[in-house]
Short mmCIF file of C-alpha atoms and ligand atoms in Angstrom, two decimals:
data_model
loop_
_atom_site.label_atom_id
_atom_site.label_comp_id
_atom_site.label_asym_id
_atom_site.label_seq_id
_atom_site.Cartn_x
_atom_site.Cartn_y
_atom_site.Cartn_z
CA UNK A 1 -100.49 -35.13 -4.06
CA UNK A 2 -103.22 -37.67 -4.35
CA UNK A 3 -105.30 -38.12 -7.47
CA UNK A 4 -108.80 -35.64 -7.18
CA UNK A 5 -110.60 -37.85 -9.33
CA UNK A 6 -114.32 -36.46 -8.47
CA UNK A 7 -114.43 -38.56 -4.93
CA UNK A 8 -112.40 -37.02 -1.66
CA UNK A 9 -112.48 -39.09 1.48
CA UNK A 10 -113.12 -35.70 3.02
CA UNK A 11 -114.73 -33.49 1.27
CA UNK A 12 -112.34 -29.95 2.51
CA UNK A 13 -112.26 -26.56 0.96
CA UNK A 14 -108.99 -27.48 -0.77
CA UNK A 15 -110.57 -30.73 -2.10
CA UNK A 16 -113.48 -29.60 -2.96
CA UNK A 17 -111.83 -26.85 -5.11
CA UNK A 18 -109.33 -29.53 -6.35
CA UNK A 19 -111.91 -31.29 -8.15
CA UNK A 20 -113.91 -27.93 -9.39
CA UNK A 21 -110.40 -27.44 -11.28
CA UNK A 22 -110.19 -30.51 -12.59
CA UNK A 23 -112.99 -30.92 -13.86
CA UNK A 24 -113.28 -27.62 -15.67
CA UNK A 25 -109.58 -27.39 -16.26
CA UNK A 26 -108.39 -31.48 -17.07
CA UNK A 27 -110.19 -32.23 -20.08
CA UNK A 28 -110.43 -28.50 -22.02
CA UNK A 29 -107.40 -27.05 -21.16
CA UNK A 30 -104.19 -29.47 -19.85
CA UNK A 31 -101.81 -26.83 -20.28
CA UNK A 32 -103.63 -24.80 -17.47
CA UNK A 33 -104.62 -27.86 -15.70
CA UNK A 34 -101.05 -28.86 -15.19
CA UNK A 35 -99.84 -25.45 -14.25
CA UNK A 36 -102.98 -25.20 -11.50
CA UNK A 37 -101.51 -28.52 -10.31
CA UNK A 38 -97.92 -27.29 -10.04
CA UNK A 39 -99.24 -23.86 -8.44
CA UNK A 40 -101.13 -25.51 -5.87
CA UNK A 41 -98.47 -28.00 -5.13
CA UNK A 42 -96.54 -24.96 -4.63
CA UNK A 43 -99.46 -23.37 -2.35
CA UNK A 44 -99.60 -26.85 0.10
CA UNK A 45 -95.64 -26.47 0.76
CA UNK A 46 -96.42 -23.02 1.90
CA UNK A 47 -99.58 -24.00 3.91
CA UNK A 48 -97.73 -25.60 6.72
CA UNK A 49 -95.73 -22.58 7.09
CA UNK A 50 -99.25 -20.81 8.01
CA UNK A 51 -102.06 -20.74 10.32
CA UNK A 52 -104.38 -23.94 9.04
CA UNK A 53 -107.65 -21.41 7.97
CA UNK A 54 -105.12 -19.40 6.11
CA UNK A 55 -103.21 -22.26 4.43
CA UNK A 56 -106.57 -24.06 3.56
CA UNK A 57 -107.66 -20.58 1.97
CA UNK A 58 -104.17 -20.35 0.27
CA UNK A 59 -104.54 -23.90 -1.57
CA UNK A 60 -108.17 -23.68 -2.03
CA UNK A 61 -107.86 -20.66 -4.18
CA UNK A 62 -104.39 -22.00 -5.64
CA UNK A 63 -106.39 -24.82 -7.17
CA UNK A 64 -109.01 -22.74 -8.23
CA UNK A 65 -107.12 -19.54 -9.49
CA UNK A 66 -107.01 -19.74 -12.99
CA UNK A 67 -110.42 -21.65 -14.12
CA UNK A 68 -111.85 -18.20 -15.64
CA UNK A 69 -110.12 -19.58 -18.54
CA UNK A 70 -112.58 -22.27 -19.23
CA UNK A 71 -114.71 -21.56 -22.12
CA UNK A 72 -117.96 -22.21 -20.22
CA UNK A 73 -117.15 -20.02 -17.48
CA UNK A 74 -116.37 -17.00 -20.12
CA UNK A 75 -118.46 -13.85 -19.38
CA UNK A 76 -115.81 -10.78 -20.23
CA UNK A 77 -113.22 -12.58 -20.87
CA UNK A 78 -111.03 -11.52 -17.81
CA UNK A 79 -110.38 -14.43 -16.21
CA UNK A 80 -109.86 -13.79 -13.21
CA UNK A 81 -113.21 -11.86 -13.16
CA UNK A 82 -115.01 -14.81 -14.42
CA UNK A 83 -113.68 -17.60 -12.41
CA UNK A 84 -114.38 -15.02 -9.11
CA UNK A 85 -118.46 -14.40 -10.89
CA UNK A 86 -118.48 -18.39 -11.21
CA UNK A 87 -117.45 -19.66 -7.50
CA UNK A 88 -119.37 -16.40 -6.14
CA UNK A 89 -122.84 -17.85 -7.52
CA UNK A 90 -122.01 -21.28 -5.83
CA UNK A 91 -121.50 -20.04 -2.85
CA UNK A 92 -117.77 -20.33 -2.06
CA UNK A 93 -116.24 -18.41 0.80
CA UNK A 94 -115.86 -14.49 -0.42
CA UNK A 95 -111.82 -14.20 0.44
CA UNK A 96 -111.79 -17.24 -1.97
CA UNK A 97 -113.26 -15.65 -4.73
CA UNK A 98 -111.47 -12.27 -3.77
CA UNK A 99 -108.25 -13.77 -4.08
CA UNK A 100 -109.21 -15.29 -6.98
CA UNK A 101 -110.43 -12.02 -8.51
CA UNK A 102 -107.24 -10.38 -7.74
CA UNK A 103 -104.39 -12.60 -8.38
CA UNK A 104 -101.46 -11.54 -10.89
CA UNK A 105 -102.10 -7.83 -10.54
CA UNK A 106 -105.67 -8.04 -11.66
CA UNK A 107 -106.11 -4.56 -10.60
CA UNK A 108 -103.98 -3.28 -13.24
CA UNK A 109 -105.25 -5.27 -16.00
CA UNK A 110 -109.29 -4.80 -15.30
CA UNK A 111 -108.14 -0.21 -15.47
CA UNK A 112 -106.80 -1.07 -19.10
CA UNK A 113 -110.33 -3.06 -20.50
CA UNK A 114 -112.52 -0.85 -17.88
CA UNK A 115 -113.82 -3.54 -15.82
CA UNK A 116 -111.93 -2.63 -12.50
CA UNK A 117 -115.41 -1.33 -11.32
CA UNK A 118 -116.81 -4.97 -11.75
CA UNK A 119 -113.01 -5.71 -10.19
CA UNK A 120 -113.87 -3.61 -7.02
CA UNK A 121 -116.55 -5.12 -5.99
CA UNK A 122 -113.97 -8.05 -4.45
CA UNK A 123 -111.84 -7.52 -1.99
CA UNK A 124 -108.16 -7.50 -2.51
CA UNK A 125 -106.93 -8.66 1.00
CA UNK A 126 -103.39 -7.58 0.34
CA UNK A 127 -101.55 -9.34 2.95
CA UNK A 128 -99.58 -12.39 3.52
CA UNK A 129 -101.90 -15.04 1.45
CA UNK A 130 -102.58 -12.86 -1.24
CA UNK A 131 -98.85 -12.67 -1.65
CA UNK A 132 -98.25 -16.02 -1.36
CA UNK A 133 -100.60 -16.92 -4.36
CA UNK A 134 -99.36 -14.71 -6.53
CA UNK A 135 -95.99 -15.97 -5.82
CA UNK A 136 -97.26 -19.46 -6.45
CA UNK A 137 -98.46 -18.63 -9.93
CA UNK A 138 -95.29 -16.65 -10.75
CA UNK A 139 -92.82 -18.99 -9.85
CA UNK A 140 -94.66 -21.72 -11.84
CA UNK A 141 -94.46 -22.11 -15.08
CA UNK A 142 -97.31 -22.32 -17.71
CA UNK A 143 -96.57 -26.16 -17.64
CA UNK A 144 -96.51 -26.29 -14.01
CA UNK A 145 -92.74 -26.50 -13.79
CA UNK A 146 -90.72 -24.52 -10.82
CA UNK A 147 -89.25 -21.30 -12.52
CA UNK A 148 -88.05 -18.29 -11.50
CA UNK A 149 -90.07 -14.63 -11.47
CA UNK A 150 -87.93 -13.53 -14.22
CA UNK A 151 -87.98 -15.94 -16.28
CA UNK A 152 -92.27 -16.03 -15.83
CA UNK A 153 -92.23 -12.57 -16.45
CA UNK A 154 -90.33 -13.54 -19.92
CA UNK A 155 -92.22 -16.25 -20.92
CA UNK A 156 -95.62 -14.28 -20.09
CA UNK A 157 -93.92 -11.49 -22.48
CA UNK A 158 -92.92 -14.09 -24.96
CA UNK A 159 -96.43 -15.66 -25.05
CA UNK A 160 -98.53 -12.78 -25.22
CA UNK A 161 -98.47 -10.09 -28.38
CA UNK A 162 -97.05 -7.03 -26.51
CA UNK A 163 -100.63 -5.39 -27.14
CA UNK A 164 -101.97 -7.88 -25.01
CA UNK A 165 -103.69 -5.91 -21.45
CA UNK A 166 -101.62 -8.43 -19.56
CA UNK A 167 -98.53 -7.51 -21.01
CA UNK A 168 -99.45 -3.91 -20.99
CA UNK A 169 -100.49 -4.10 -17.52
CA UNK A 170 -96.90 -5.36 -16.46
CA UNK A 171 -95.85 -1.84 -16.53
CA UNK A 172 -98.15 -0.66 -13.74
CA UNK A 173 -98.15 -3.79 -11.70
CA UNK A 174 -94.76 -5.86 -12.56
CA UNK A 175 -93.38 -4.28 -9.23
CA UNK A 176 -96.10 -5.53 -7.39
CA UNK A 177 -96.03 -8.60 -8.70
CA UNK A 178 -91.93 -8.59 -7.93
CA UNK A 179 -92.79 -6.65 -4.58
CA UNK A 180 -95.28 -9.81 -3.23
CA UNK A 181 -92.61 -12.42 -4.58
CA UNK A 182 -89.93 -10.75 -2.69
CA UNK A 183 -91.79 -10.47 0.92
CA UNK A 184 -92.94 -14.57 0.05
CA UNK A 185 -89.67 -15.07 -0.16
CA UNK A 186 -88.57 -13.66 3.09
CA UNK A 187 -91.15 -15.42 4.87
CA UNK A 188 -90.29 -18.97 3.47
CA UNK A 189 -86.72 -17.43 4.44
CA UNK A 190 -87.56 -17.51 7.65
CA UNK A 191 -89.33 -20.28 7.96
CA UNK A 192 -92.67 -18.41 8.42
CA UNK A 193 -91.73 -17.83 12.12
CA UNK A 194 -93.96 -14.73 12.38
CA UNK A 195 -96.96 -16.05 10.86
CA UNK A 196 -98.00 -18.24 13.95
FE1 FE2 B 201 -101.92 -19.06 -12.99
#
């Protein structure tokens, strides 16, 4: 993947949101910024398997999935809230920010801090891009290297005190995170013959 330095040829939905996530991501946090590149790199293998709106969608909100975690973008400190509130008041396409909103189990995590009513007002589209993003982010790791969903699910354990709403949350959505890994992987299995 090219270099989003601030200037695309073209400026598409996944460019556009390629530079959003660089420049809130790059320069605060390169940890995140290098796993949003690895996810993303992830989501454009997948996007050929799909239709082309749904594998623009998919990298579009690949790249811009985890910038709730820039400071200026903090509101409640849910992340994936927060990055959804940000690219809703700039006007980017509602499944974007819905799938932002409600990657990695979000559901889950927004019942424990009692913000899933803020949570609800997005959409969780539940299907085959959803599942695909969230297998994205759980099959890269928090350096943006390829790793496996068991060994994320560690290393998100290992990270996190095990008081930590994300870690708490795994018990109520860890088999729906394992559950939209599993029917990504059968798709990419079959070469995502049944998504044309
Ligand atoms: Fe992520």
């Amino acid at each position: 993947m090219e270099r989003h330095s601030g200037s695309c040829a073209q400026l598409n939905l996944p460019c556009a949101a390629a530079v959003t996530a660089e420049r809130l991501l790059a320069g605060e946090l390169p940890g995140r910024w290098a796993h949003t590149r690895g996810v993303a790199h992830r989501a454009e293998q997948i996007a050929r398997l799909l239709p082309p709106e749904d594998g623009r969608t998919l990298v579009a909100a690949a790249w811009l999935h985890d910038i709730g975690y820039a400071s200026g973008l903090a509101e409640t400190g849910f992340h994936q809230l927060d990055g959804a509130h940000y690219l809703a008041r700039r006007g980017w396409p509602e499944r974007i920010c819905a799938l932002v909103a409600h990657h990695a189990g979000a559901t889950a995590v927004a019942r424990l801090i009692g913000l899933a009513g803020e949570l609800g007002a997005f959409e969780d589209e539940a299907g085959r891009v959803r599942d695909a993003l969230w297998y994205c982010d759980m099959t890269t790791g928090p350096d943006g290297e390829p790793m496996s969903f068991e060994d994320r699910i560690a290393e998100l354990r290992a990270r996190r005190a095990p008081d930590d709403p994300v870690v708490r949350a795994l018990a109520a959505n860890g088999s729906e995170r394992a559950a939209a890994v599993r029917r990504t992987e059968t798709f990419l299995r079959d070469g995502g013959q049944r998504s044309r």
